[in-house]
Amino acid sequence: MAASKQPRYVDVSNPSLAVECPRCGLLTPRFLDLCRNCGYKLWPSSYVASAAFKAWRDADPARAAASRYDMEIPHHVELVIDYEAKAHELGIHMPPPSNWPFVICAGALFLSLAAIPFSAAVRITLALIGGVIFLVGVVGWVLVEDVKMFPADETGGEVHS
């Protein structure tokens, strides 16, 4: 007679995913076939342990996110961190996000390509294109972004300290 791969008894009312090993007493995942510490055989086979886990998981919809290897049922916690507020709290200056460094890098790429020994016309063209893109990026980052970040004071008088 062939051995059944279905578990004979699974306590689906027990919500715990961890069980104490009968040999060593360490908490180990309930539906693994071996204890993680001592290797004691908790289930007859991996197939039976998997079938028992599926029966346990299907008994309650709240257990749908659980895995055989978990020690407790995972709970979805959405962590929202305001990094700007945290940086301000710690006294760290965070500049606003900018795309100008990418423009500067594109200009530097063309300038670097101009250093490769191509024909003179190609090198001059690459150098001009790279120089223009690089200067546009630097001007955009220094003048445009800097004015947005630090607006000029319009008090128009002498400053005494």
PDB file of C-alpha atoms in Angstrom:
ATOM      1  CA  MET A   1       0.000   0.000   0.000  1.00  0.00           C
ATOM      2  CA  ALA A   2       1.370   3.425  -0.966  1.00  0.00           C
ATOM      3  CA  ALA A   3       1.865   6.073   1.690  1.00  0.00           C
ATOM      4  CA  SER A   4      -0.438   9.076   1.499  1.00  0.00           C
ATOM      5  CA  LYS A   5       1.026  12.477   0.742  1.00  0.00           C
ATOM      6  CA  GLN A   6      -1.882  14.214   2.476  1.00  0.00           C
ATOM      7  CA  PRO A   7      -1.574  15.111   6.168  1.00  0.00           C
ATOM      8  CA  ARG A   8      -3.803  13.118   8.501  1.00  0.00           C
ATOM      9  CA  TYR A   9      -4.270  15.927  10.973  1.00  0.00           C
ATOM     10  CA  VAL A  10      -3.428  19.597  10.774  1.00  0.00           C
ATOM     11  CA  ASP A  11      -4.438  21.972  13.546  1.00  0.00           C
ATOM     12  CA  VAL A  12      -5.776  24.801  11.389  1.00  0.00           C
ATOM     13  CA  SER A  13      -7.121  26.640  14.442  1.00  0.00           C
ATOM     14  CA  ASN A  14      -3.569  27.289  15.708  1.00  0.00           C
ATOM     15  CA  PRO A  15      -2.495  30.639  14.145  1.00  0.00           C
ATOM     16  CA  SER A  16       1.165  30.165  15.009  1.00  0.00           C
ATOM     17  CA  LEU A  17       3.737  29.573  12.304  1.00  0.00           C
ATOM     18  CA  ALA A  18       6.458  28.630  14.795  1.00  0.00           C
ATOM     19  CA  VAL A  19       6.679  25.498  16.901  1.00  0.00           C
ATOM     20  CA  GLU A  20       9.162  24.302  19.504  1.00  0.00           C
ATOM     21  CA  CYS A  21      11.301  21.420  18.322  1.00  0.00           C
ATOM     22  CA  PRO A  22      10.594  18.296  20.425  1.00  0.00           C
ATOM     23  CA  ARG A  23      14.313  17.504  20.577  1.00  0.00           C
ATOM     24  CA  CYS A  24      16.123  20.828  21.132  1.00  0.00           C
ATOM     25  CA  GLY A  25      13.287  23.192  22.133  1.00  0.00           C
ATOM     26  CA  LEU A  26      14.269  25.890  19.612  1.00  0.00           C
ATOM     27  CA  LEU A  27      11.454  27.750  17.870  1.00  0.00           C
ATOM     28  CA  THR A  28      11.477  26.656  14.255  1.00  0.00           C
ATOM     29  CA  PRO A  29       9.075  27.156  11.338  1.00  0.00           C
ATOM     30  CA  ARG A  30       6.109  24.858  11.875  1.00  0.00           C
ATOM     31  CA  PHE A  31       5.782  23.609   8.322  1.00  0.00           C
ATOM     32  CA  LEU A  32       9.405  22.771   7.534  1.00  0.00           C
ATOM     33  CA  ASP A  33      10.125  19.077   7.511  1.00  0.00           C
ATOM     34  CA  LEU A  34      13.345  19.490   9.570  1.00  0.00           C
ATOM     35  CA  CYS A  35      14.241  21.583  12.631  1.00  0.00           C
ATOM     36  CA  ARG A  36      16.623  24.377  11.666  1.00  0.00           C
ATOM     37  CA  ASN A  37      18.789  23.798  14.729  1.00  0.00           C
ATOM     38  CA  CYS A  38      19.150  20.064  15.258  1.00  0.00           C
ATOM     39  CA  GLY A  39      17.722  18.544  12.064  1.00  0.00           C
ATOM     40  CA  TYR A  40      14.955  16.661  13.865  1.00  0.00           C
ATOM     41  CA  LYS A  41      12.339  15.381  11.412  1.00  0.00           C
ATOM     42  CA  LEU A  42       9.123  17.322  12.162  1.00  0.00           C
ATOM     43  CA  TRP A  43       7.125  15.931   9.220  1.00  0.00           C
ATOM     44  CA  PRO A  44       7.370  12.596   7.404  1.00  0.00           C
ATOM     45  CA  SER A  45       8.287  14.329   4.156  1.00  0.00           C
ATOM     46  CA  SER A  46       8.467  17.713   2.527  1.00  0.00           C
ATOM     47  CA  TYR A  47       5.349  16.870   0.499  1.00  0.00           C
ATOM     48  CA  VAL A  48       3.301  16.240   3.638  1.00  0.00           C
ATOM     49  CA  ALA A  49       4.610  19.432   5.262  1.00  0.00           C
ATOM     50  CA  SER A  50       3.705  21.411   2.144  1.00  0.00           C
ATOM     51  CA  ALA A  51       0.206  19.908   2.011  1.00  0.00           C
ATOM     52  CA  ALA A  52      -0.280  20.651   5.721  1.00  0.00           C
ATOM     53  CA  PHE A  53       0.828  24.235   5.179  1.00  0.00           C
ATOM     54  CA  LYS A  54      -1.587  24.663   2.266  1.00  0.00           C
ATOM     55  CA  ALA A  55      -4.473  23.296   4.364  1.00  0.00           C
ATOM     56  CA  TRP A  56      -3.502  25.618   7.250  1.00  0.00           C
ATOM     57  CA  ARG A  57      -3.175  28.650   4.942  1.00  0.00           C
ATOM     58  CA  ASP A  58      -6.493  27.982   3.151  1.00  0.00           C
ATOM     59  CA  ALA A  59      -8.358  27.851   6.488  1.00  0.00           C
ATOM     60  CA  ASP A  60      -8.041  31.627   7.012  1.00  0.00           C
ATOM     61  CA  PRO A  61      -7.786  34.349   4.328  1.00  0.00           C
ATOM     62  CA  ALA A  62      -5.537  36.437   6.622  1.00  0.00           C
ATOM     63  CA  ARG A  63      -2.840  33.790   6.221  1.00  0.00           C
ATOM     64  CA  ALA A  64      -2.565  34.201   2.435  1.00  0.00           C
ATOM     65  CA  ALA A  65       0.727  36.134   2.622  1.00  0.00           C
ATOM     66  CA  ALA A  66       2.413  33.527   4.830  1.00  0.00           C
ATOM     67  CA  SER A  67       5.236  31.285   3.647  1.00  0.00           C
ATOM     68  CA  ARG A  68       6.327  27.882   4.954  1.00  0.00           C
ATOM     69  CA  TYR A  69       9.612  29.422   6.024  1.00  0.00           C
ATOM     70  CA  ASP A  70       8.118  32.277   8.081  1.00  0.00           C
ATOM     71  CA  MET A  71       8.070  32.297  11.874  1.00  0.00           C
ATOM     72  CA  GLU A  72       5.071  34.638  12.041  1.00  0.00           C
ATOM     73  CA  ILE A  73       2.403  35.851   9.653  1.00  0.00           C
ATOM     74  CA  PRO A  74       3.773  38.870   7.758  1.00  0.00           C
ATOM     75  CA  HIS A  75       1.809  42.079   8.113  1.00  0.00           C
ATOM     76  CA  HIS A  76       1.931  44.749   5.427  1.00  0.00           C
ATOM     77  CA  VAL A  77       3.198  47.968   6.973  1.00  0.00           C
ATOM     78  CA  GLU A  78       3.601  50.908   4.665  1.00  0.00           C
ATOM     79  CA  LEU A  79       6.446  53.070   5.834  1.00  0.00           C
ATOM     80  CA  VAL A  80       6.373  56.610   4.540  1.00  0.00           C
ATOM     81  CA  ILE A  81       9.475  58.569   5.415  1.00  0.00           C
ATOM     82  CA  ASP A  82       9.745  62.279   4.723  1.00  0.00           C
ATOM     83  CA  TYR A  83      13.456  62.516   4.022  1.00  0.00           C
ATOM     84  CA  GLU A  84      13.393  66.283   3.617  1.00  0.00           C
ATOM     85  CA  ALA A  85      11.834  66.784   7.062  1.00  0.00           C
ATOM     86  CA  LYS A  86      14.262  64.271   8.585  1.00  0.00           C
ATOM     87  CA  ALA A  87      17.247  66.033   6.984  1.00  0.00           C
ATOM     88  CA  HIS A  88      15.982  69.421   8.177  1.00  0.00           C
ATOM     89  CA  GLU A  89      15.563  67.977  11.676  1.00  0.00           C
ATOM     90  CA  LEU A  90      19.166  66.728  11.611  1.00  0.00           C
ATOM     91  CA  GLY A  91      20.473  70.022  10.223  1.00  0.00           C
ATOM     92  CA  ILE A  92      21.428  68.599   6.826  1.00  0.00           C
ATOM     93  CA  HIS A  93      20.992  70.872   3.804  1.00  0.00           C
ATOM     94  CA  MET A  94      19.242  69.017   0.986  1.00  0.00           C
ATOM     95  CA  PRO A  95      19.374  70.811  -2.366  1.00  0.00           C
ATOM     96  CA  PRO A  96      16.321  70.468  -4.587  1.00  0.00           C
ATOM     97  CA  PRO A  97      16.473  67.762  -7.250  1.00  0.00           C
ATOM     98  CA  SER A  98      17.948  68.918 -10.535  1.00  0.00           C
ATOM     99  CA  ASN A  99      18.461  67.515 -14.035  1.00  0.00           C
ATOM    100  CA  TRP A 100      21.346  69.831 -14.873  1.00  0.00           C
ATOM    101  CA  PRO A 101      24.078  67.398 -13.732  1.00  0.00           C
ATOM    102  CA  PHE A 102      22.917  64.995 -16.446  1.00  0.00           C
ATOM    103  CA  VAL A 103      23.231  67.750 -19.056  1.00  0.00           C
ATOM    104  CA  ILE A 104      26.746  68.523 -17.796  1.00  0.00           C
ATOM    105  CA  CYS A 105      27.659  64.824 -18.048  1.00  0.00           C
ATOM    106  CA  ALA A 106      26.310  64.653 -21.611  1.00  0.00           C
ATOM    107  CA  GLY A 107      28.527  67.625 -22.527  1.00  0.00           C
ATOM    108  CA  ALA A 108      31.501  65.969 -20.827  1.00  0.00           C
ATOM    109  CA  LEU A 109      30.789  62.813 -22.863  1.00  0.00           C
ATOM    110  CA  PHE A 110      31.017  64.713 -26.147  1.00  0.00           C
ATOM    111  CA  LEU A 111      34.142  66.505 -24.947  1.00  0.00           C
ATOM    112  CA  SER A 112      35.687  63.145 -24.097  1.00  0.00           C
ATOM    113  CA  LEU A 113      34.754  61.759 -27.502  1.00  0.00           C
ATOM    114  CA  ALA A 114      36.591  64.706 -29.051  1.00  0.00           C
ATOM    115  CA  ALA A 115      39.813  63.423 -27.446  1.00  0.00           C
ATOM    116  CA  ILE A 116      39.655  60.204 -29.506  1.00  0.00           C
ATOM    117  CA  PRO A 117      41.886  60.432 -32.578  1.00  0.00           C
ATOM    118  CA  PHE A 118      39.229  60.835 -35.264  1.00  0.00           C
ATOM    119  CA  SER A 119      39.649  63.149 -38.225  1.00  0.00           C
ATOM    120  CA  ALA A 120      40.097  66.837 -37.388  1.00  0.00           C
ATOM    121  CA  ALA A 121      36.606  67.849 -38.567  1.00  0.00           C
ATOM    122  CA  VAL A 122      34.922  65.206 -36.398  1.00  0.00           C
ATOM    123  CA  ARG A 123      36.999  66.126 -33.345  1.00  0.00           C
ATOM    124  CA  ILE A 124      36.255  69.842 -33.716  1.00  0.00           C
ATOM    125  CA  THR A 125      32.537  69.138 -34.201  1.00  0.00           C
ATOM    126  CA  LEU A 126      32.412  66.890 -31.112  1.00  0.00           C
ATOM    127  CA  ALA A 127      34.342  69.462 -29.081  1.00  0.00           C
ATOM    128  CA  LEU A 128      31.976  72.286 -30.105  1.00  0.00           C
ATOM    129  CA  ILE A 129      28.853  70.234 -29.408  1.00  0.00           C
ATOM    130  CA  GLY A 130      30.258  69.044 -26.074  1.00  0.00           C
ATOM    131  CA  GLY A 131      31.372  72.509 -25.060  1.00  0.00           C
ATOM    132  CA  VAL A 132      27.977  74.051 -25.825  1.00  0.00           C
ATOM    133  CA  ILE A 133      26.084  71.319 -23.963  1.00  0.00           C
ATOM    134  CA  PHE A 134      28.513  71.515 -21.039  1.00  0.00           C
ATOM    135  CA  LEU A 135      28.204  75.318 -20.791  1.00  0.00           C
ATOM    136  CA  VAL A 136      24.406  75.175 -21.051  1.00  0.00           C
ATOM    137  CA  GLY A 137      24.379  72.672 -18.181  1.00  0.00           C
ATOM    138  CA  VAL A 138      26.695  74.733 -15.996  1.00  0.00           C
ATOM    139  CA  VAL A 139      24.785  77.962 -16.671  1.00  0.00           C
ATOM    140  CA  GLY A 140      21.461  76.216 -16.047  1.00  0.00           C
ATOM    141  CA  TRP A 141      22.607  74.656 -12.814  1.00  0.00           C
ATOM    142  CA  VAL A 142      24.453  77.693 -11.448  1.00  0.00           C
ATOM    143  CA  LEU A 143      22.159  80.491 -12.611  1.00  0.00           C
ATOM    144  CA  VAL A 144      18.704  78.965 -13.060  1.00  0.00           C
ATOM    145  CA  GLU A 145      18.677  76.510 -10.152  1.00  0.00           C
ATOM    146  CA  ASP A 146      20.625  78.794  -7.850  1.00  0.00           C
ATOM    147  CA  VAL A 147      18.133  81.625  -8.384  1.00  0.00           C
ATOM    148  CA  LYS A 148      15.245  79.254  -7.635  1.00  0.00           C
ATOM    149  CA  MET A 149      16.930  77.942  -4.492  1.00  0.00           C
ATOM    150  CA  PHE A 150      18.241  81.279  -3.162  1.00  0.00           C
ATOM    151  CA  PRO A 151      16.078  84.175  -4.389  1.00  0.00           C
ATOM    152  CA  ALA A 152      17.730  87.571  -4.265  1.00  0.00           C
ATOM    153  CA  ASP A 153      16.773  89.965  -1.497  1.00  0.00           C
ATOM    154  CA  GLU A 154      14.937  92.963  -2.866  1.00  0.00           C
ATOM    155  CA  THR A 155      15.425  95.184   0.154  1.00  0.00           C
ATOM    156  CA  GLY A 156      17.930  97.269  -1.787  1.00  0.00           C
ATOM    157  CA  GLY A 157      19.827  98.995   0.967  1.00  0.00           C
ATOM    158  CA  GLU A 158      23.013  98.711   2.872  1.00  0.00           C
ATOM    159  CA  VAL A 159      23.438  95.731   5.080  1.00  0.00           C
ATOM    160  CA  HIS A 160      24.881  96.395   8.505  1.00  0.00           C
ATOM    161  CA  SER A 161      26.145  93.574  10.634  1.00  0.00           C
TER     162      SER A 161
END
